[in-house]
Amino acid sequence: MAREIHDIFVIGGGINGCGIARDAAGRGYSVALAEMNDLASGTSSGATKLIHGGLRYLEHYEFRLVRESLMERETLWAMAPHIIWPLRFVLPYHKGGIRPAWLIRLGLFLYDHLGGRKLLPPTAVLDMRTDAAGKPLKPLFTKAFEYSDGWVDDARMVVLNARDAADRGALILPRTRVVSARRENGLWTIDTVQSGTDRTETYRARMLVNAAGPWVDRVIREALGNDDAHHVRLVQGSHIVVKKKFEGSRAYFFQNRDNRIIFAIPYETDFTLIGTTDRDYKDDPKEVRISEEETIYLCDAASEYFREPVRPEDIVWTYSAVRPLYDDGASKAQEATRDYVLKLVGTQDAPLLNVFGGKLTTYRRLSEHALEKIGEAIGAKGRSWTAKSHLPGGDFAVQGYEAEVVALTTRYPFLEEAHARRLVRRYGTYATMVLDSATKMEDLGRHFGGSLYEAEVRYLIAREWARSAEDVLWRRTKEGLRLSEEEKKSLEEYMVAMPARMAG
């Protein structure tokens, strides 16, 4: 039996799909969204996790993309100061490097002045012989440039967009694969199957949005039956996480001899994140894994800069994802455009919007542009509203993180500070929903390891669609870095035993 007729049916539970669903629901559209796996289980949890203008994109003359990205940094930071925060990036320089100093200065001047910077501090020049930033690096770097960008918990940004969309009336359907979509009587008829089961459901909608990321062409070919779908270029990006390589809160931007760049970023308090690679990918995106070649490349590239080399045996975790870049014919993976392209197919009788490319920083603007096209196709509802909004838990001052930690530890004095800091970073003001009426640690229930307790797991099941230990440990939290294999197995057994009625 077909259900109610939705205005919009979105395929894809990554940042673009969830961002579009949230914006549309907030304008009064009836929205449904289907994601074949867990939310943010593809590209949107496998990024370098930066909210950035894209300094290196200036070399490819992508000025519109860079300007839009720069203007979005502080907008997104204000929307979600719990999961987004500013970082200072140190770009070491030495004579004979790939890029001359004048070119770097010019790029950073444009970066400072193209748009939007109010709270983020401007570019500076560092003497690496006296500045603490030079201590972890080899002594051949006597000078560095320092600039501002931002950091984001990428998977949480996706889930919080989905949560807010649901709170505004959207139907969010994780683990629901679209097997076919066809035009019937001026509407889309969408057949779905729930992952891991034979349970099928049919939905109807006035408009279809294909935001399936790396699978966008596959949706066009398989679900929509159009064999002529070759719009995206799949590029693999891999990252390694090692024990903390340096003190302090600053990150590093390293230029490699092959003209590529990598970042070394403080990660989850006790670790350093190093990435990313850029190479074309031809296989199934769900099978992507870091290769031995990429592992060696990242270790060698970082070791060119750090006094203490990075070795494969130092790695505590790796992750890889496939970026669905719009295929502009660029000769090298790292030169392919990071800009997004929206293609509207038909403006009457069940229109289709295909979403190609995009990145974390521009997802909100991409969503606004998508809503403009949706309005053209099925009629506009409401005005743009997300620029001044807050994601769930982000309703506090943009520079108010420390005050929120104090407030949480005052209300729940039994919390250790590190635990409180992590909860505020994950949930912001919603941390009190996680802890509820607890007055002592025992009230949080079973301890799974690290700072993960039953109360938090139950919250993630009830409110954030978590269904497996992987969902909890690697997307909703990053406690997988701290739990033993035995503890992870114990959590998985608990998740399997949880009743389906706790669905969020």
Coordinates of C-alpha atoms in Angstrom, one line a residue:
M1 CA 0.0 0.0 0.0
A2 CA 1.3 3.4 -0.9
R3 CA 1.5 6.0 1.9
E4 CA 0.8 9.7 2.0
I5 CA 2.1 11.8 -0.9
H6 CA 5.2 13.7 0.2
D7 CA 6.3 16.9 -1.5
I8 CA 9.9 15.7 -1.7
F9 CA 11.6 12.3 -1.4
V10 CA 15.4 12.4 -0.9
I11 CA 17.7 9.5 -1.7
G12 CA 20.9 9.7 0.4
G13 CA 21.6 10.2 4.1
G14 CA 24.9 12.1 3.8
I15 CA 25.4 15.8 4.5
N16 CA 23.8 17.0 1.3
G17 CA 20.7 14.8 1.6
C18 CA 20.2 15.6 5.2
G19 CA 20.9 19.3 4.7
I20 CA 18.3 19.5 1.9
A21 CA 15.8 17.5 4.0
R22 CA 16.2 19.9 7.0
D23 CA 16.0 23.0 4.9
A24 CA 12.9 21.8 3.1
A25 CA 11.1 20.6 6.2
G26 CA 11.8 24.0 7.8
R27 CA 10.1 25.7 4.9
G28 CA 7.0 23.6 5.3
Y29 CA 7.5 20.9 2.7
S30 CA 6.5 17.3 3.4
V31 CA 9.8 15.4 3.3
A32 CA 10.9 11.8 3.4
L33 CA 14.6 10.7 3.2
A34 CA 15.9 7.2 2.6
E35 CA 19.5 6.1 3.3
M36 CA 20.5 2.5 2.4
N37 CA 23.0 2.2 5.3
D38 CA 23.5 4.3 8.4
L39 CA 23.4 8.1 8.2
A40 CA 26.8 9.5 7.3
S41 CA 28.2 6.0 6.6
G42 CA 29.8 7.0 3.3
T43 CA 31.7 10.1 2.2
S44 CA 30.3 12.3 5.0
S45 CA 32.1 10.5 7.8
G46 CA 35.3 9.9 5.8
A47 CA 36.4 13.5 5.3
T48 CA 39.4 15.4 6.7
K49 CA 36.7 17.1 8.8
L50 CA 37.5 20.6 7.9
I51 CA 35.3 23.7 7.6
H52 CA 37.6 25.6 5.3
G53 CA 37.8 27.9 2.4
G54 CA 40.0 25.6 0.4
L55 CA 43.3 27.4 0.2
R56 CA 44.6 25.1 -2.4
Y57 CA 41.6 25.5 -4.6
L58 CA 42.9 29.0 -5.4
E59 CA 45.6 27.4 -7.5
H60 CA 42.8 26.0 -9.7
Y61 CA 41.1 29.4 -9.9
E62 CA 38.0 28.2 -8.1
F63 CA 37.3 31.7 -6.7
R64 CA 33.5 31.4 -6.4
L65 CA 33.8 28.1 -4.4
V66 CA 36.5 29.5 -2.2
R67 CA 34.6 32.7 -1.5
E68 CA 31.4 30.9 -0.7
S69 CA 33.3 28.5 1.6
L70 CA 35.1 31.3 3.4
M71 CA 31.8 33.0 4.0
E72 CA 30.3 29.8 5.4
R73 CA 32.9 29.1 8.0
E74 CA 31.6 31.5 10.6
T75 CA 28.0 30.9 9.7
L76 CA 28.4 27.2 10.4
W77 CA 30.4 27.8 13.5
A78 CA 27.6 29.9 14.9
M79 CA 25.1 27.2 13.9
A80 CA 26.9 24.4 15.7
P81 CA 29.6 25.6 18.2
H82 CA 29.6 22.3 19.9
I83 CA 30.7 20.2 16.9
I84 CA 32.6 23.0 15.0
W85 CA 35.4 25.0 16.3
P86 CA 38.2 27.2 14.9
L87 CA 41.7 25.9 14.2
R88 CA 45.0 27.7 13.4
F89 CA 46.9 26.0 10.6
V90 CA 50.7 26.2 10.4
L91 CA 52.1 26.1 6.9
P92 CA 55.9 25.5 7.2
Y93 CA 58.0 27.1 4.4
H94 CA 61.5 26.7 3.2
K95 CA 63.4 28.0 0.2
G96 CA 63.3 25.7 -2.7
G97 CA 59.8 24.5 -1.8
I98 CA 57.0 23.7 -4.3
R99 CA 55.4 27.2 -3.9
P100 CA 57.4 30.4 -3.6
A101 CA 56.7 32.6 -0.6
W102 CA 55.1 35.4 -2.7
L103 CA 52.5 33.0 -4.0
I104 CA 51.7 31.7 -0.6
R105 CA 51.4 35.3 0.7
L106 CA 49.1 36.2 -2.2
G107 CA 46.9 33.2 -1.6
L108 CA 46.6 34.0 2.1
F109 CA 45.9 37.6 1.4
L110 CA 43.0 36.5 -0.7
Y111 CA 42.0 34.0 1.9
D112 CA 41.8 36.8 4.5
H113 CA 39.9 39.2 2.3
L114 CA 37.6 37.2 -0.1
G115 CA 34.8 37.2 2.4
G116 CA 33.2 36.6 5.8
R117 CA 35.9 36.7 8.4
K118 CA 34.9 38.5 11.6
L119 CA 35.8 36.3 14.6
L120 CA 38.6 34.2 13.0
P121 CA 42.0 35.7 13.5
P122 CA 44.0 36.8 10.4
T123 CA 47.1 35.3 8.8
A124 CA 50.4 35.6 10.6
V125 CA 54.1 34.8 9.9
L126 CA 55.9 32.6 12.4
D127 CA 59.6 32.3 13.3
M128 CA 59.8 28.6 13.7
R129 CA 63.1 28.9 15.6
T130 CA 61.3 30.5 18.5
D131 CA 57.6 29.6 18.1
A132 CA 56.3 26.5 19.8
A133 CA 54.9 25.4 16.5
G134 CA 58.4 24.6 15.3
K135 CA 59.3 22.2 18.1
P136 CA 57.8 19.0 16.6
L137 CA 59.3 19.7 13.1
K138 CA 62.7 19.2 11.6
P139 CA 65.0 22.3 12.0
L140 CA 65.1 23.0 8.3
F141 CA 61.9 25.0 8.7
T142 CA 62.7 28.4 10.0
K143 CA 59.6 30.2 8.8
A144 CA 55.9 29.4 8.6
F145 CA 52.6 31.0 7.7
E146 CA 49.7 30.7 10.0
Y147 CA 46.0 31.0 9.0
S148 CA 42.5 30.2 10.3
D149 CA 40.0 27.6 9.3
G150 CA 37.6 25.3 11.2
W151 CA 37.2 21.7 12.3
V152 CA 34.0 19.7 12.4
D153 CA 32.7 16.4 13.7
D154 CA 31.5 15.5 10.2
A155 CA 29.3 12.5 11.0
R156 CA 27.6 14.3 13.9
M157 CA 26.8 17.3 11.6
V158 CA 24.9 14.9 9.3
V159 CA 23.0 13.2 12.2
L160 CA 22.1 16.6 13.7
N161 CA 20.7 17.8 10.4
A162 CA 18.7 14.6 10.2
R163 CA 17.5 15.0 13.8
D164 CA 16.4 18.6 13.2
A165 CA 14.7 17.6 9.9
A166 CA 12.8 14.9 11.8
D167 CA 11.8 17.3 14.6
R168 CA 10.4 19.6 11.8
G169 CA 8.3 16.7 10.4
A170 CA 10.5 14.9 8.0
L171 CA 10.4 11.1 7.8
I172 CA 14.0 9.8 8.1
L173 CA 14.5 6.2 6.9
P174 CA 18.0 4.9 7.6
R175 CA 18.9 1.4 6.3
T176 CA 16.3 1.8 3.6
R177 CA 17.4 1.2 0.0
V178 CA 15.5 2.6 -3.0
V179 CA 15.2 -0.2 -5.5
S180 CA 13.2 1.6 -8.0
A181 CA 11.6 5.0 -8.7
R182 CA 9.3 5.6 -11.6
R183 CA 6.9 8.4 -12.7
E184 CA 3.2 7.4 -12.5
N185 CA 0.3 9.8 -12.9
G186 CA 2.4 12.9 -12.4
L187 CA 4.1 11.6 -9.2
W188 CA 7.1 9.5 -8.2
T189 CA 6.4 6.0 -7.0
I190 CA 9.4 4.9 -4.9
D191 CA 9.9 1.2 -3.9
T192 CA 12.2 0.6 -1.0
V193 CA 13.5 -2.4 0.9
Q194 CA 14.8 -2.4 4.5
S195 CA 18.4 -3.4 4.6
G196 CA 18.9 -6.9 5.9
T197 CA 15.3 -7.9 5.5
D198 CA 12.7 -8.6 2.7
R199 CA 10.4 -5.8 4.1
T200 CA 9.4 -3.5 1.3
E201 CA 7.5 -0.2 1.4
T202 CA 6.2 2.1 -1.4
Y203 CA 6.2 5.9 -1.1
R204 CA 4.9 8.5 -3.4
A205 CA 6.2 12.0 -3.9
R206 CA 5.8 15.1 -6.1
M207 CA 9.6 15.4 -6.5
L208 CA 12.7 13.2 -6.2
V209 CA 16.1 14.4 -5.0
N210 CA 19.0 12.2 -5.8
A211 CA 21.7 13.1 -3.3
A212 CA 23.3 9.6 -3.1
G213 CA 26.9 10.9 -3.2
P214 CA 29.2 8.2 -4.7
W215 CA 26.1 6.2 -5.7
V216 CA 24.4 9.1 -7.5
D217 CA 25.1 7.6 -11.0
R218 CA 24.1 4.2 -9.8
V219 CA 20.8 5.5 -8.6
I220 CA 20.2 7.1 -12.0
R221 CA 21.2 3.8 -13.8
E222 CA 19.6 1.2 -11.5
A223 CA 16.7 2.8 -9.7
L224 CA 15.7 5.2 -12.5
G225 CA 16.6 3.0 -15.4
N226 CA 18.8 5.5 -17.3
D227 CA 21.9 3.9 -18.7
D228 CA 23.5 7.2 -19.7
A229 CA 24.8 8.2 -16.3
H230 CA 28.5 9.2 -16.1
H231 CA 28.5 12.4 -14.1
V232 CA 30.8 11.8 -11.1
R233 CA 34.5 11.0 -10.8
L234 CA 35.2 8.9 -7.7
V235 CA 38.3 9.9 -5.8
Q236 CA 39.6 7.9 -2.8
G237 CA 40.8 9.8 0.2
S238 CA 42.4 7.9 3.1
H239 CA 43.5 9.0 6.5
I240 CA 45.5 7.5 9.4
V241 CA 45.3 8.2 13.1
V242 CA 48.3 7.9 15.3
K243 CA 49.1 8.6 18.9
K244 CA 49.5 12.4 19.5
K245 CA 52.6 13.7 17.6
F246 CA 52.6 17.2 19.1
E247 CA 51.2 19.4 21.9
G248 CA 49.0 22.3 21.4
S249 CA 45.8 23.0 19.5
R250 CA 47.3 24.1 16.2
A251 CA 47.2 21.9 13.0
Y252 CA 49.8 21.6 10.2
F253 CA 49.4 22.0 6.5
F254 CA 52.3 20.2 4.7
Q255 CA 53.2 20.6 1.0
N256 CA 54.6 17.5 -0.5
R257 CA 57.2 17.2 -3.3
D258 CA 54.6 15.8 -5.6
N259 CA 52.6 19.0 -5.4
R260 CA 50.0 17.4 -3.2
I261 CA 49.2 18.5 0.4
I262 CA 48.4 16.7 3.6
F263 CA 47.2 17.9 7.0
A264 CA 48.2 16.8 10.5
I265 CA 45.5 17.7 13.0
P266 CA 44.9 17.3 16.7
Y267 CA 42.3 14.6 17.1
E268 CA 40.1 13.5 20.0
T269 CA 42.6 14.9 22.6
D270 CA 45.1 12.0 22.5
F271 CA 45.7 11.5 18.8
T272 CA 46.8 13.1 15.5
L273 CA 44.9 12.7 12.3
I274 CA 47.0 12.7 9.1
G275 CA 45.5 12.8 5.6
T276 CA 44.4 12.8 2.9
T277 CA 45.3 11.0 -0.3
D278 CA 43.8 11.7 -3.7
R279 CA 43.5 8.9 -6.2
D280 CA 40.9 7.8 -8.7
Y281 CA 38.7 4.9 -7.6
K282 CA 36.9 2.5 -9.8
D283 CA 35.4 -0.1 -7.5
D284 CA 32.3 -0.3 -5.3
P285 CA 32.5 2.7 -2.8
K286 CA 31.3 0.6 0.1
E287 CA 34.4 -1.6 -0.3
V288 CA 36.9 1.3 -0.1
R289 CA 39.8 0.6 2.3
I290 CA 43.2 2.3 2.7
S291 CA 45.9 0.6 0.6
E292 CA 49.4 -0.2 1.7
E293 CA 50.6 2.3 -0.9
E294 CA 48.5 5.1 0.7
T295 CA 49.6 4.1 4.2
I296 CA 53.3 4.4 3.2
Y297 CA 52.6 7.6 1.3
L298 CA 51.0 9.3 4.4
C299 CA 53.7 8.1 6.7
D300 CA 56.5 9.2 4.4
A301 CA 54.9 12.6 3.7
A302 CA 54.5 13.4 7.4
S303 CA 58.0 12.1 8.2
E304 CA 59.4 14.7 5.8
Y305 CA 58.3 17.3 8.3
F306 CA 58.2 15.8 11.8
R307 CA 61.4 15.2 13.8
E308 CA 60.0 11.9 15.0
P309 CA 59.0 9.8 12.0
V310 CA 55.5 8.4 11.5
R311 CA 55.7 4.7 11.0
P312 CA 52.9 2.2 10.0
E313 CA 53.2 0.5 13.4
D314 CA 52.2 3.9 15.0
I315 CA 48.8 3.8 13.4
V316 CA 45.8 3.1 15.7
W317 CA 43.0 3.6 13.2
T318 CA 42.5 4.3 9.5
Y319 CA 39.5 5.3 7.5
S320 CA 38.8 5.8 3.8
A321 CA 36.0 7.3 1.8
V322 CA 35.2 8.0 -1.8
R323 CA 34.5 11.6 -2.9
P324 CA 31.9 11.9 -5.7
L325 CA 33.5 14.9 -7.5
Y326 CA 31.7 16.3 -10.5
D327 CA 33.5 15.0 -13.6
D328 CA 34.9 18.1 -15.2
G329 CA 37.5 16.2 -17.2
A330 CA 40.5 17.3 -15.0
S331 CA 43.6 15.2 -15.7
K332 CA 44.5 14.5 -12.0
A333 CA 42.3 13.5 -9.1
Q334 CA 43.6 16.4 -6.9
E335 CA 42.7 18.9 -9.7
A336 CA 39.1 17.8 -10.2
T337 CA 36.6 20.5 -9.0
R338 CA 35.3 20.4 -5.5
D339 CA 32.4 22.6 -6.5
Y340 CA 28.9 21.2 -6.7
V341 CA 26.5 20.9 -9.6
L342 CA 22.7 20.7 -9.4
K343 CA 20.8 19.3 -12.4
L344 CA 17.0 19.6 -12.6
V345 CA 15.4 17.1 -14.9
G346 CA 11.8 18.1 -15.9
T347 CA 9.9 20.9 -14.2
Q348 CA 6.4 19.3 -14.5
D349 CA 5.1 15.8 -13.9
A350 CA 7.4 14.5 -11.2
P351 CA 10.7 16.5 -11.5
L352 CA 14.0 15.1 -10.5
L353 CA 17.0 16.9 -9.0
N354 CA 20.4 15.3 -9.2
V355 CA 23.1 16.5 -6.8
F356 CA 26.7 16.1 -7.9
G357 CA 29.8 16.9 -5.8
G358 CA 29.9 19.3 -2.8
K359 CA 31.8 19.4 0.4
L360 CA 31.0 19.7 4.1
T361 CA 31.7 23.5 4.2
T362 CA 29.2 24.3 1.5
Y363 CA 26.4 21.9 2.3
R364 CA 24.1 24.6 3.7
R365 CA 24.5 26.8 0.6
L366 CA 24.1 23.8 -1.6
S367 CA 20.8 23.0 0.2
E368 CA 19.6 26.6 -0.3
H369 CA 20.4 26.4 -4.0
A370 CA 18.6 23.0 -4.1
L371 CA 15.5 24.5 -2.5
E372 CA 15.5 27.3 -5.2
K373 CA 15.3 24.6 -7.8
I374 CA 12.7 22.7 -5.9
G375 CA 10.7 25.9 -5.6
E376 CA 10.9 26.3 -9.4
A377 CA 9.7 22.8 -10.0
I378 CA 6.9 22.3 -7.5
G379 CA 6.3 25.7 -6.1
A380 CA 8.1 27.7 -3.4
K381 CA 7.4 27.4 0.3
G382 CA 8.9 29.6 2.9
R383 CA 12.1 31.6 2.8
S384 CA 15.7 30.6 3.4
W385 CA 16.1 30.3 7.2
T386 CA 19.1 28.1 8.0
A387 CA 21.8 30.9 8.1
K388 CA 20.6 32.1 11.5
S389 CA 19.6 28.7 12.9
H390 CA 21.2 26.3 15.3
L391 CA 21.7 22.6 14.9
P392 CA 20.3 20.6 17.9
G393 CA 22.4 21.4 20.9
G394 CA 24.1 24.3 19.3
D395 CA 22.0 27.0 20.9
F396 CA 24.8 28.7 22.8
A397 CA 27.3 31.5 22.2
V398 CA 29.7 30.8 19.3
Q399 CA 32.7 31.1 21.7
G400 CA 30.8 29.7 24.7
Y401 CA 32.1 26.1 24.8
E402 CA 34.0 26.5 28.0
A403 CA 31.0 28.1 29.7
E404 CA 28.9 25.1 28.6
V405 CA 31.4 22.7 30.2
V406 CA 31.3 24.6 33.4
A407 CA 27.5 24.6 33.4
L408 CA 27.4 20.9 32.8
T409 CA 29.9 20.0 35.5
T410 CA 28.0 22.4 37.9
R411 CA 24.8 20.6 37.2
Y412 CA 26.4 17.1 37.3
P413 CA 29.3 17.4 39.7
F414 CA 30.0 13.7 39.6
L415 CA 31.3 14.0 36.0
E416 CA 35.0 14.0 35.4
E417 CA 36.0 17.1 33.4
A418 CA 37.2 15.1 30.4
H419 CA 33.9 13.3 30.2
A420 CA 31.9 16.6 30.5
R421 CA 34.1 18.1 27.7
R422 CA 33.4 15.2 25.4
L423 CA 29.6 15.3 26.0
V424 CA 29.5 19.0 25.3
R425 CA 31.5 18.5 22.1
R426 CA 29.1 15.8 21.0
Y427 CA 25.7 17.1 22.2
G428 CA 26.1 20.8 23.3
T429 CA 23.1 21.8 25.4
Y430 CA 21.5 18.4 24.7
A431 CA 24.0 16.8 27.0
T432 CA 21.5 17.3 29.7
M433 CA 19.1 15.1 27.7
V434 CA 21.8 12.3 27.7
L435 CA 22.4 12.6 31.4
D436 CA 18.8 13.3 32.3
S437 CA 18.2 13.1 36.1
A438 CA 21.4 11.3 37.0
T439 CA 22.9 12.3 40.4
K440 CA 25.9 9.9 40.4
M441 CA 27.9 7.8 37.9
E442 CA 25.9 4.7 38.8
D443 CA 22.8 6.3 37.4
L444 CA 24.3 6.3 33.9
G445 CA 24.0 2.5 33.8
R446 CA 26.4 0.0 32.3
H447 CA 29.9 1.2 31.5
F448 CA 31.1 0.0 28.1
G449 CA 34.6 1.4 28.3
G450 CA 36.2 4.8 27.8
S451 CA 33.6 7.3 28.9
L452 CA 30.8 5.5 27.2
Y453 CA 27.8 4.6 29.4
E454 CA 24.5 3.0 28.9
A455 CA 22.6 6.3 29.2
E456 CA 24.4 7.7 26.2
V457 CA 23.9 4.6 24.2
R458 CA 20.2 4.6 24.9
Y459 CA 20.0 8.2 23.9
L460 CA 21.7 7.4 20.6
I461 CA 19.3 4.6 19.9
A462 CA 16.2 6.6 20.8
R463 CA 17.1 9.9 19.3
E464 CA 19.8 9.3 16.7
W465 CA 19.0 6.1 14.9
A466 CA 22.0 4.1 16.2
R467 CA 21.6 0.4 15.6
S468 CA 25.0 -1.1 15.9
A469 CA 28.2 -0.8 17.8
E470 CA 29.9 0.7 14.7
D471 CA 27.2 3.4 14.6
V472 CA 27.9 4.4 18.2
L473 CA 31.7 4.0 18.3
W474 CA 32.7 5.5 14.9
R475 CA 29.9 7.9 13.8
R476 CA 27.9 9.1 16.8
T477 CA 31.0 9.1 19.1
K478 CA 34.7 8.3 18.5
E479 CA 35.0 6.1 21.6
G480 CA 36.1 3.3 19.3
L481 CA 39.5 4.7 19.7
R482 CA 39.5 3.9 23.4
L483 CA 37.5 0.7 23.7
S484 CA 39.2 -2.7 23.7
E485 CA 38.0 -5.4 21.2
E486 CA 36.3 -7.2 24.1
E487 CA 34.5 -4.0 25.1
K488 CA 33.4 -3.4 21.5
K489 CA 32.0 -6.9 21.3
S490 CA 30.1 -6.4 24.6
L491 CA 28.6 -3.2 23.2
E492 CA 27.6 -5.0 20.0
E493 CA 25.9 -7.7 21.9
Y494 CA 24.0 -5.1 23.9
M495 CA 22.9 -3.3 20.7
V496 CA 21.6 -6.5 19.1
A497 CA 19.5 -7.2 22.2
M498 CA 18.0 -3.7 22.3
P499 CA 14.3 -3.8 21.4
A500 CA 13.3 -2.3 18.0
R501 CA 10.7 -0.2 19.8
M502 CA 13.4 2.2 20.9
A503 CA 13.6 3.5 17.3
G504 CA 14.1 7.3 17.1

